[in-house]
Short mmCIF file of C-alpha atoms in Angstrom, two decimals:
data_model
loop_
_atom_site.label_atom_id
_atom_site.label_comp_id
_atom_site.label_asym_id
_atom_site.label_seq_id
_atom_site.Cartn_x
_atom_site.Cartn_y
_atom_site.Cartn_z
CA MET A 1 132.54 26.60 95.74
CA SER A 2 128.85 27.32 96.15
CA ARG A 3 126.25 24.59 95.73
CA ILE A 4 122.79 25.70 94.66
CA ASP A 5 120.00 24.08 96.68
CA GLU A 6 118.03 21.62 94.53
CA LYS A 7 115.21 20.94 97.00
CA ALA A 8 111.79 22.31 96.13
CA GLY A 9 108.86 22.46 98.51
CA GLY A 10 105.43 24.04 98.78
CA TRP A 11 104.32 25.83 95.64
CA GLU A 12 107.66 25.08 93.94
CA ALA A 13 107.03 21.32 94.15
CA VAL A 14 103.61 21.79 92.53
CA ARG A 15 105.03 24.08 89.86
CA ASP A 16 107.90 21.66 89.14
CA ALA A 17 105.39 18.89 88.52
CA GLU A 18 103.47 21.14 86.12
CA VAL A 19 106.69 22.03 84.29
CA ASP A 20 107.71 18.37 84.05
CA ALA A 21 104.33 17.40 82.63
CA ALA A 22 104.51 20.17 80.02
CA VAL A 23 108.09 19.30 79.05
CA ASN A 24 107.33 15.59 78.75
CA ALA A 25 104.37 16.39 76.50
CA HIS A 26 106.38 19.01 74.52
CA ASP A 27 103.52 21.38 75.36
CA GLU A 28 105.01 24.80 74.70
CA ASP A 29 101.64 26.53 75.05
CA ARG A 30 101.39 25.24 78.60
CA LEU A 31 104.94 26.38 79.33
CA ARG A 32 104.09 29.83 78.00
CA ARG A 33 101.16 30.03 80.40
CA LEU A 34 103.32 28.88 83.31
CA SER A 35 105.98 31.49 82.49
CA VAL A 36 103.53 34.31 83.25
CA MET A 37 102.33 32.90 86.55
CA PRO A 38 103.80 34.04 89.89
CA GLY A 39 106.98 32.07 90.45
CA GLY A 40 107.51 31.31 86.76
CA PHE A 41 109.06 27.91 86.17
CA GLY A 42 109.69 27.26 89.86
CA SER A 43 112.93 25.73 91.07
CA ARG A 44 116.31 25.99 89.36
CA SER A 45 116.17 22.44 88.01
CA ALA A 46 112.63 22.86 86.63
CA ARG A 47 113.64 26.16 85.05
CA CYS A 48 116.54 24.44 83.30
CA ARG A 49 114.25 21.76 81.89
CA ALA A 50 111.74 24.34 80.68
CA TRP A 51 114.42 26.51 79.03
CA LEU A 52 115.97 23.51 77.27
CA GLU A 53 112.57 22.51 75.92
CA LEU A 54 111.63 26.01 74.78
CA LEU A 55 115.04 26.60 73.20
CA ARG A 56 114.75 23.17 71.52
CA VAL A 57 118.36 22.47 72.42
CA GLU A 58 118.10 18.74 71.78
CA ARG A 59 116.29 19.16 68.47
CA LEU A 60 118.42 21.95 67.01
CA GLN A 61 121.49 20.12 65.78
CA SER A 62 124.77 21.98 66.13
CA THR A 63 127.26 21.93 63.27
CA PRO A 64 130.40 23.69 64.59
CA SER A 65 132.70 25.44 62.15
CA SER A 66 136.47 25.36 61.55
CA PRO A 67 138.11 23.10 64.15
CA GLU A 68 141.49 24.54 65.09
CA THR A 69 143.28 25.19 68.38
CA THR A 70 142.52 27.50 71.31
CA ARG A 71 142.72 27.39 75.08
CA PHE A 72 139.12 28.55 75.59
CA ALA A 73 137.21 25.93 73.66
CA THR A 74 135.92 23.57 76.35
CA PRO A 75 136.18 22.57 80.01
CA GLU A 76 139.57 21.26 81.04
CA THR A 77 137.90 18.10 82.28
CA ASP A 78 136.76 17.05 78.81
CA ALA A 79 139.67 15.27 77.14
CA GLU A 80 138.00 14.40 73.83
CA THR A 81 136.72 17.79 72.72
CA VAL A 82 137.39 19.45 69.37
CA VAL A 83 139.06 22.83 69.79
CA TYR A 84 138.63 25.89 67.61
CA THR A 85 140.27 28.98 66.19
CA PRO A 86 140.25 31.92 68.62
CA HIS A 87 137.58 34.48 67.81
CA GLN A 88 138.70 38.02 67.05
CA ASP A 89 136.46 39.49 69.76
CA GLU A 90 137.93 37.48 72.63
CA GLY A 91 139.92 40.44 73.92
CA GLN A 92 136.73 42.40 74.52
CA VAL A 93 135.09 39.33 76.07
CA LEU A 94 137.92 39.12 78.59
CA LEU A 95 137.60 42.82 79.45
CA ASP A 96 133.88 42.39 80.11
CA THR A 97 134.04 39.15 82.06
CA ARG A 98 136.59 40.70 84.41
CA ARG A 99 133.75 43.03 85.45
CA ALA A 100 131.21 40.24 85.84
CA PHE A 101 129.57 39.01 89.06
CA VAL A 102 129.77 42.43 90.70
CA THR A 103 126.15 42.74 91.86
CA TYR A 104 125.23 39.05 92.18
CA PRO A 105 125.70 36.49 93.53
CA ARG A 106 126.57 38.09 96.85
CA ASP A 107 128.99 36.91 99.52
CA ILE A 108 131.46 35.12 97.27
CA SER A 109 135.20 35.17 97.81
CA SER A 110 137.54 36.97 95.46
CA ASP A 111 139.08 33.63 94.42
CA ALA A 112 135.66 32.16 93.63
CA LYS A 113 134.73 35.26 91.66
CA ALA A 114 137.94 35.02 89.62
CA ASP A 115 137.19 31.35 88.82
CA MET A 116 133.64 32.24 87.82
CA GLN A 117 134.90 35.00 85.55
CA GLU A 118 137.23 32.47 83.93
CA ASP A 119 134.28 30.11 83.44
CA LEU A 120 132.25 32.89 81.85
CA THR A 121 135.08 33.71 79.46
CA ALA A 122 135.31 30.06 78.45
CA LEU A 123 131.55 29.86 77.91
CA ILE A 124 131.29 32.93 75.68
CA CYS A 125 134.44 32.18 73.70
CA THR A 126 133.28 28.62 73.07
CA VAL A 127 130.09 29.91 71.48
CA LEU A 128 131.95 32.48 69.39
CA GLN A 129 134.56 29.98 68.25
CA ARG A 130 131.93 27.47 67.19
CA HIS A 131 130.18 30.19 65.18
CA PRO A 132 132.79 32.73 64.08
CA ALA A 133 130.26 34.69 62.02
CA LEU A 134 128.79 35.91 65.29
CA SER A 135 130.14 39.21 66.62
CA TYR A 136 130.29 39.82 70.34
CA PHE A 137 128.54 42.85 71.80
CA GLN A 138 129.16 44.31 75.24
CA GLY A 139 126.24 43.11 77.30
CA PHE A 140 126.14 39.57 75.94
CA HIS A 141 128.23 38.65 78.98
CA ASP A 142 125.22 39.67 81.12
CA ILE A 143 123.06 37.19 79.22
CA ALA A 144 125.72 34.51 79.58
CA THR A 145 125.94 35.24 83.32
CA VAL A 146 122.26 34.43 83.77
CA MET A 147 122.66 31.21 81.81
CA TYR A 148 125.75 30.26 83.83
CA LEU A 149 124.11 30.82 87.22
CA THR A 150 120.99 28.95 86.13
CA PHE A 151 122.37 25.81 84.50
CA LEU A 152 125.24 24.99 86.85
CA SER A 153 124.40 23.47 90.24
CA LYS A 154 127.90 24.34 91.51
CA VAL A 155 129.68 27.61 90.82
CA PRO A 156 132.46 27.98 89.98
CA ARG A 157 132.65 24.66 88.18
CA PRO A 158 135.10 22.16 89.72
CA ARG A 159 138.74 22.59 88.70
CA GLU A 160 139.65 19.13 89.96
CA GLY A 161 137.65 15.97 90.46
CA ALA A 162 134.78 16.97 88.20
CA THR A 163 132.06 14.36 88.02
CA ALA A 164 130.19 13.16 84.98
CA GLN A 165 127.27 15.31 86.12
CA ASP A 166 129.52 18.38 86.27
CA ARG A 167 130.71 17.79 82.72
CA GLU A 168 127.17 17.17 81.49
CA GLU A 169 125.94 20.38 83.10
CA TRP A 170 128.72 22.36 81.44
CA ASP A 171 128.04 20.86 78.02
CA THR A 172 124.33 21.60 78.44
CA LEU A 173 125.11 25.18 79.44
CA VAL A 174 127.27 25.67 76.35
CA ARG A 175 124.61 24.25 74.03
CA ALA A 176 121.85 26.36 75.59
CA THR A 177 123.93 29.56 75.38
CA GLU A 178 124.81 28.71 71.80
CA VAL A 179 121.11 28.44 70.93
CA VAL A 180 120.34 31.73 72.68
CA ALA A 181 123.05 33.46 70.64
CA LEU A 182 121.90 32.04 67.33
CA SER A 183 118.14 31.95 67.83
CA ARG A 184 117.39 34.86 70.17
CA THR A 185 120.14 37.50 70.12
CA ARG A 186 121.52 36.83 66.62
CA ASP A 187 120.23 40.11 65.17
CA GLY A 188 122.38 42.03 67.66
CA MET A 189 125.47 39.93 66.89
CA GLY A 190 125.93 41.00 63.28
CA LYS A 191 128.10 43.62 61.66
CA ASP A 192 126.12 46.67 62.89
CA LEU A 193 123.20 47.83 64.98
CA GLY A 194 120.77 48.26 62.09
CA PRO A 195 118.53 45.38 63.26
CA MET A 196 118.38 46.86 66.75
CA MET A 197 117.36 50.20 65.25
CA GLY A 198 114.58 48.30 63.50
CA MET A 199 113.45 46.82 66.81
CA LEU A 200 113.44 50.27 68.41
CA LYS A 201 111.35 51.52 65.51
CA LEU A 202 108.81 48.76 66.20
CA LEU A 203 108.90 49.52 69.92
CA ARG A 204 108.07 53.13 69.07
CA ARG A 205 105.08 51.99 67.02
CA VAL A 206 103.82 49.65 69.74
CA LEU A 207 104.05 52.42 72.33
CA ALA A 208 102.26 54.88 70.03
CA ALA A 209 99.43 52.39 69.55
CA ALA A 210 99.20 51.30 73.19
CA ASP A 211 99.57 54.63 74.99
CA PRO A 212 99.62 57.70 72.71
CA GLY A 213 100.10 60.09 75.63
CA LEU A 214 103.14 58.24 76.98
CA TYR A 215 104.46 57.96 73.44
CA ARG A 216 104.31 61.73 72.98
CA ILE A 217 106.19 62.28 76.23
CA SER A 218 108.85 59.72 75.29
CA ALA A 219 109.24 61.30 71.88
CA SER A 220 109.78 64.75 73.41
CA ILE A 221 112.72 63.84 75.67
CA SER A 222 115.19 64.49 72.87
CA PRO A 223 115.38 67.84 71.04
CA VAL A 224 115.74 65.83 67.84
CA PRO A 225 112.98 63.37 66.89
CA THR A 226 114.64 60.00 67.23
CA LEU A 227 114.18 56.38 68.23
CA PRO A 228 113.71 55.33 71.89
CA PHE A 229 117.39 54.75 72.59
CA PHE A 230 116.69 54.59 76.31
CA ALA A 231 115.43 51.03 75.70
CA LEU A 232 118.37 49.85 73.56
CA SER A 233 120.15 47.91 76.30
CA TRP A 234 116.83 46.43 77.45
CA ILE A 235 116.10 44.63 74.22
CA LEU A 236 119.72 44.02 73.21
CA THR A 237 120.59 42.20 76.45
CA LEU A 238 117.11 40.81 77.21
CA PHE A 239 117.00 43.19 80.20
CA SER A 240 119.90 41.38 81.89
CA HIS A 241 122.18 44.44 81.83
CA ASP A 242 119.72 46.72 83.62
CA VAL A 243 118.52 44.48 86.48
CA ASP A 244 120.93 44.06 89.38
CA THR A 245 119.48 40.93 91.04
CA LEU A 246 119.26 37.42 89.61
CA ALA A 247 115.73 36.26 90.43
CA PRO A 248 113.87 38.90 88.36
CA VAL A 249 116.20 38.38 85.39
CA GLN A 250 115.51 34.64 85.50
CA ARG A 251 111.79 35.35 85.55
CA ILE A 252 112.18 37.69 82.57
CA PHE A 253 114.06 34.93 80.75
CA ASP A 254 111.20 32.54 81.60
CA TYR A 255 108.88 34.91 79.79
CA LEU A 256 111.08 35.77 76.81
CA ILE A 257 112.44 32.28 76.11
CA ALA A 258 108.85 31.01 75.95
CA ARG A 259 107.99 33.47 73.16
CA ASN A 260 109.02 34.93 69.84
CA PRO A 261 112.02 37.29 70.27
CA ILE A 262 109.74 40.18 69.29
CA SER A 263 108.21 39.84 72.76
CA ALA A 264 111.08 41.90 74.19
CA ILE A 265 109.63 45.10 72.72
CA TYR A 266 106.16 44.35 74.11
CA LEU A 267 107.71 43.70 77.51
CA ALA A 268 109.55 47.03 77.27
CA VAL A 269 106.30 48.87 76.50
CA ALA A 270 104.53 47.04 79.34
CA ILE A 271 107.24 48.18 81.77
CA LEU A 272 106.94 51.78 80.55
CA MET A 273 103.18 51.70 80.99
CA SER A 274 103.46 50.05 84.42
CA LYS A 275 105.76 52.77 85.74
CA LYS A 276 103.94 55.60 83.98
CA ARG A 277 102.08 56.88 87.05
CA GLN A 278 105.25 56.96 89.13
CA MET A 279 107.22 58.51 86.28
CA LEU A 280 104.74 61.35 85.79
CA LYS A 281 104.85 62.13 89.50
CA LEU A 282 108.64 62.16 89.47
CA ALA A 283 108.56 64.38 86.39
CA ALA A 284 106.21 66.79 88.17
CA ASP A 285 108.61 66.91 91.11
CA LEU A 286 111.31 68.20 88.76
CA GLY A 287 109.35 71.42 88.48
CA PRO A 288 108.89 73.82 85.53
CA GLU A 289 112.45 73.23 84.32
CA VAL A 290 111.35 69.99 82.69
CA ARG A 291 108.93 71.89 80.45
CA LEU A 292 111.83 73.90 79.09
CA ASP A 293 114.26 70.99 78.88
CA PRO A 294 112.41 67.68 78.32
CA SER A 295 115.74 65.84 78.07
CA LEU A 296 115.70 65.83 81.88
CA LEU A 297 113.13 63.04 81.59
CA HIS A 298 115.54 60.72 79.81
CA PRO A 299 116.92 59.11 83.02
CA LEU A 300 113.36 58.47 84.22
CA PHE A 301 112.60 56.57 81.03
CA GLN A 302 115.88 54.68 80.97
CA ARG A 303 115.84 53.44 84.58
CA LEU A 304 113.90 50.24 85.17
CA PRO A 305 111.85 50.11 88.36
CA PRO A 306 112.74 47.42 90.91
CA LEU A 307 111.12 44.39 89.29
CA TYR A 308 109.80 42.10 91.98
CA SER A 309 109.92 38.36 91.26
CA ASP A 310 106.57 37.56 92.86
CA THR A 311 105.62 34.02 93.90
CA PRO A 312 102.34 32.38 95.01
CA ASP A 313 103.52 32.72 98.62
CA GLU A 314 104.69 36.32 98.22
CA PRO A 315 102.53 38.11 95.64
CA THR A 316 103.65 41.56 96.81
CA PRO A 317 107.09 42.88 97.79
CA PRO A 318 107.90 42.31 101.46
CA PRO A 319 108.46 45.35 103.71
CA GLY A 320 111.87 46.85 103.13
CA PHE A 321 112.25 45.25 99.71
CA HIS A 322 113.21 48.64 98.34
CA ASP A 323 114.01 51.94 100.00
CA PRO A 324 114.13 54.80 97.48
CA ASN A 325 116.30 56.76 99.91
CA ALA A 326 118.84 53.97 100.35
CA GLU A 327 122.39 54.35 99.16
CA ALA A 328 123.08 53.46 95.56
CA ARG A 329 123.55 49.75 94.95
CA GLY A 330 125.14 47.76 92.20
CA LYS A 331 126.00 49.29 88.85
CA PHE A 332 123.90 52.47 89.18
CA ASP A 333 125.12 55.82 90.44
CA GLU A 334 121.80 56.92 91.97
CA PRO A 335 119.20 55.17 94.13
CA ASN A 336 116.27 53.81 92.17
CA PRO A 337 113.49 56.44 92.35
CA TYR A 338 110.73 53.92 91.61
CA THR A 339 108.82 51.62 93.92
CA PRO A 340 108.72 47.88 93.10
CA ILE A 341 106.42 46.39 90.48
CA ALA A 342 105.52 42.69 90.42
CA LEU A 343 106.63 40.96 87.24
CA SER A 344 103.55 38.76 86.75
CA GLY A 345 101.35 41.80 86.13
CA ILE A 346 103.86 43.21 83.65
CA PHE A 347 103.97 39.88 81.78
CA GLN A 348 100.19 39.75 81.55
CA LEU A 349 100.10 43.29 80.19
CA ALA A 350 102.80 42.47 77.62
CA ASP A 351 100.78 39.49 76.37
CA LYS A 352 97.66 41.65 76.09
CA LEU A 353 99.58 44.26 74.13
CA GLN A 354 100.88 41.68 71.69
CA ALA A 355 97.40 40.22 71.21
CA LYS A 356 95.90 43.67 70.64
CA HIS A 357 98.72 45.05 68.49
CA PRO A 358 100.37 42.04 66.76
CA PHE A 359 103.74 42.73 65.26
CA ASP A 360 102.57 42.06 61.71
CA GLY A 361 99.31 43.96 62.20
CA SER A 362 98.33 47.30 60.69
CA ARG A 363 99.71 49.39 63.55
CA VAL A 364 103.13 47.81 64.10
CA ARG A 365 103.82 46.50 60.56
CA ALA A 366 106.98 44.53 61.34
CA HIS A 367 106.90 43.18 57.79
CA GLU A 368 108.00 46.66 56.66
CA VAL A 369 111.01 46.60 58.97
CA LEU A 370 112.33 43.08 59.53
CA GLY A 371 113.50 40.82 56.72
CA SER A 372 113.30 37.06 56.37
CA GLY A 373 116.65 36.61 58.15
CA SER A 374 115.57 38.24 61.41
CA VAL A 375 115.20 36.06 64.51
CA VAL A 376 111.60 37.26 64.62
CA ARG A 377 110.87 35.69 61.24
CA THR A 378 113.01 32.56 61.54
CA TYR A 379 111.52 31.75 64.96
CA VAL A 380 108.51 30.26 63.20
CA LEU A 381 110.80 28.05 61.12
CA GLU A 382 112.27 26.62 64.29
CA LEU A 383 108.74 25.89 65.44
CA GLY A 384 107.93 24.33 62.09
CA GLU A 385 105.16 26.89 61.57
CA GLN A 386 104.22 28.78 58.41
CA LEU A 387 105.64 32.20 57.62
CA ASP A 388 102.74 33.10 55.35
CA GLU A 389 100.48 31.60 52.72
CA GLN A 390 103.22 31.82 50.08
CA ALA A 391 105.70 29.91 52.25
CA LYS A 392 103.70 26.85 53.24
CA VAL A 393 105.84 24.04 54.53
CA ASP A 394 105.25 20.75 56.21
CA GLU A 395 105.57 21.49 59.93
CA LYS A 396 107.35 18.30 60.90
CA ALA A 397 109.77 18.54 57.99
CA ALA A 398 110.60 22.16 58.78
CA LEU A 399 111.18 21.37 62.44
CA LYS A 400 113.42 18.44 61.58
CA ALA A 401 115.39 20.33 58.95
CA TRP A 402 116.15 23.54 60.85
CA THR A 403 119.61 23.54 62.44
CA LEU A 404 121.94 26.00 64.10
CA ALA A 405 123.84 26.08 60.82
CA ASP A 406 120.68 27.47 59.21
CA ALA A 407 120.52 30.08 61.96
CA GLU A 408 124.18 30.98 61.47
CA ALA A 409 123.58 31.43 57.75
CA CYS A 410 121.07 34.18 58.59
CA ILE A 411 123.63 36.42 60.32
CA ASP A 412 123.60 39.76 58.48
CA LYS A 413 121.42 38.31 55.71
CA ASP A 414 118.09 40.07 55.07
CA VAL A 415 117.75 40.96 58.75
CA VAL A 416 116.36 44.47 58.34
CA LEU A 417 114.73 45.80 55.17
CA PRO A 418 115.98 48.95 53.39
CA GLY A 419 114.88 51.93 55.47
CA GLY A 420 113.78 49.68 58.30
CA ASP A 421 116.41 51.08 60.64
CA GLN A 422 115.44 54.72 60.05
CA LEU A 423 112.96 56.92 61.86
CA ASP A 424 109.41 57.13 60.54
CA ASP A 425 108.49 60.49 59.02
CA GLU A 426 104.78 59.81 59.37
CA GLU A 427 104.46 60.96 63.00
CA PRO A 428 106.64 64.04 63.53
CA VAL A 429 107.06 65.17 67.12
CA PRO A 430 105.84 68.75 67.76
CA TRP A 431 108.67 71.04 68.76
CA PRO A 432 108.14 72.77 72.13
CA ASP A 433 106.62 76.23 71.73
CA ARG A 434 108.53 77.90 74.54
CA LEU A 435 111.99 78.17 73.05
CA GLY A 436 112.31 81.93 73.66
CA GLY A 437 115.77 83.35 74.02
CA LEU A 438 119.27 82.74 72.79
CA ALA A 439 120.43 81.27 76.11
CA ARG A 440 117.75 78.62 76.01
CA SER A 441 118.53 77.86 72.38
CA ARG A 442 122.17 77.42 73.28
CA ARG A 443 121.14 74.94 75.98
CA ILE A 444 119.09 73.01 73.42
CA VAL A 445 122.00 73.03 70.99
CA THR A 446 124.24 71.73 73.75
CA THR A 447 121.72 69.01 74.54
CA ILE A 448 121.65 67.99 70.89
CA THR A 449 125.43 67.87 70.68
CA ILE A 450 125.86 65.90 73.89
CA GLY A 451 122.91 63.67 73.09
CA VAL A 452 124.23 62.78 69.66
CA LEU A 453 127.65 62.04 71.08
CA LEU A 454 126.29 59.95 73.94
CA ILE A 455 124.03 57.97 71.62
CA GLY A 456 126.92 57.29 69.29
CA VAL A 457 129.35 56.38 72.06
CA GLY A 458 126.73 54.43 73.99
CA ALA A 459 125.80 52.40 70.95
CA ALA A 460 129.47 51.81 70.17
CA LEU A 461 130.02 50.45 73.66
CA TYR A 462 127.76 47.57 72.73
CA ARG A 463 130.12 46.53 69.96
CA SER A 464 133.45 44.82 70.38
CA THR A 465 136.37 47.22 70.30
CA GLY A 466 138.12 45.18 67.64
CA ARG A 467 135.39 45.67 65.06
CA TYR A 468 133.11 48.64 65.42
CA ARG A 469 130.38 48.28 62.86
CA LEU A 470 128.47 51.52 63.31
CA ALA A 471 129.71 53.47 60.32
CA ALA A 472 126.79 52.76 58.02
CA TRP A 473 124.18 53.43 60.70
CA TRP A 474 125.96 56.57 61.91
CA THR A 475 126.31 58.12 58.49
CA THR A 476 122.68 57.49 57.47
CA PHE A 477 120.64 57.80 60.64
CA MET A 478 122.60 60.20 62.84
CA ARG A 479 123.69 62.51 60.02
CA ARG A 480 120.05 62.84 59.09
CA ASP A 481 119.13 63.88 62.63
CA ILE A 482 122.00 66.38 62.83
CA SER A 483 120.91 67.90 59.51
CA TRP A 484 117.35 68.21 60.78
CA ALA A 485 118.50 69.92 63.97
CA ARG A 486 120.80 72.26 62.06
CA ALA A 487 118.05 73.30 59.65
CA TYR A 488 115.39 73.78 62.32
CA LEU A 489 117.41 75.51 65.02
CA GLY A 490 119.35 77.62 62.55
CA GLN A 491 116.55 80.16 62.72
CA TYR A 492 117.18 80.56 66.46
CA VAL A 493 120.96 80.29 66.54
CA PRO A 494 122.48 81.59 63.30
CA ALA A 495 125.90 80.20 64.17
CA LEU A 496 124.45 76.68 64.07
CA ARG A 497 123.99 76.93 60.31
CA ASP A 498 127.78 77.11 59.97
CA LEU A 499 128.48 73.86 61.88
#
């Protein structure tokens, strides 16, 4: 069993005091400012207090559904707990948690890893059983992993001789993860990926407003004009799936938990802009081939740079933090081609982007995409704020009234507006001029075919195997893209018209 050091010194002690003062005063604005600063919320214990305050865990009352019987409901040490009906996605949860804790933490025994995987299964299944309307997606286990390693001071949790503190930590972890599922990732835990397509549509608009040149490049990496699918796992899993070390993911959670869930798309755009210079150099190194086949740029867009969790003592990455020629590590097949980027600068840029291009402003127009049931819109209800002039409410009454049951009632209800999950027609992407030749056209056709298949399969992998819910999205969105490709490229490859 590994015990996480609770002692904080130097800048951490100062930051912990600032976090405590903000939490005691319920000053979320101050916590938001602290989340951007080097070091974020400081020590593990201070981070836990800040997350609990920002998630409003104590104020959002849980109203669990359908008490029945299951082996996964609660810790074995809690003898008085209500148990629940098994959730239909638990088989997929088990498959995913068996692959957890591969890249971090390091230097743990195989027995400890197995116990931690069992803990993670119990955590996720508890949340799903309490709220059966939620649907598990592959990648939620990455989010739960970050919560697990943050809230527990000892991992794996004790199997025997658990103390009152151990049980309290576990209960707090479950409640916090429950709130994350219902208040932050709820739109991705419905019957299909329509809401995530809406978020990608908004990301596309933010990028077009913030950096038109980078937007045009990103839009050209697929032969078929489409949404920025390279960022799907980023926003769906709050970046936890694509970062292979814990500290930067915790810092990203500091930032995102302190803000409206829409902040994930601004953070994604800030990362793209921060790695733009490196990405263009890497693209140039690919040579003239990339001009003929822009899809070669897709991996450069999809791969996150090494995100450095800077602190006041270490504002820049130490020597040897990252070697682009090192052997592949973690879950990726190739070494990371990018050099490290400090997170604090990315966070500051993301805040500036959101201030300059607000999500309900004239450029992003989220009100055309997201409905009243989206986590983006209900976030203000949790805060007790006003949605608009027609929905004025008393702030204290709204804050007191909002519960997790209210959040659960929003699953699949008015999350994305009609057409909100489809590509905009207003900004068509110019087709490359240099198509010349049947061989090249065949390569483009092959790229389209493979790309469509990979997008479909890749998106499906984020859904539980027991209940794929992609049919509606596939038939409307992807069929439209295939029809466009068939009509346009038919003039170059006659056989394509007969597909």
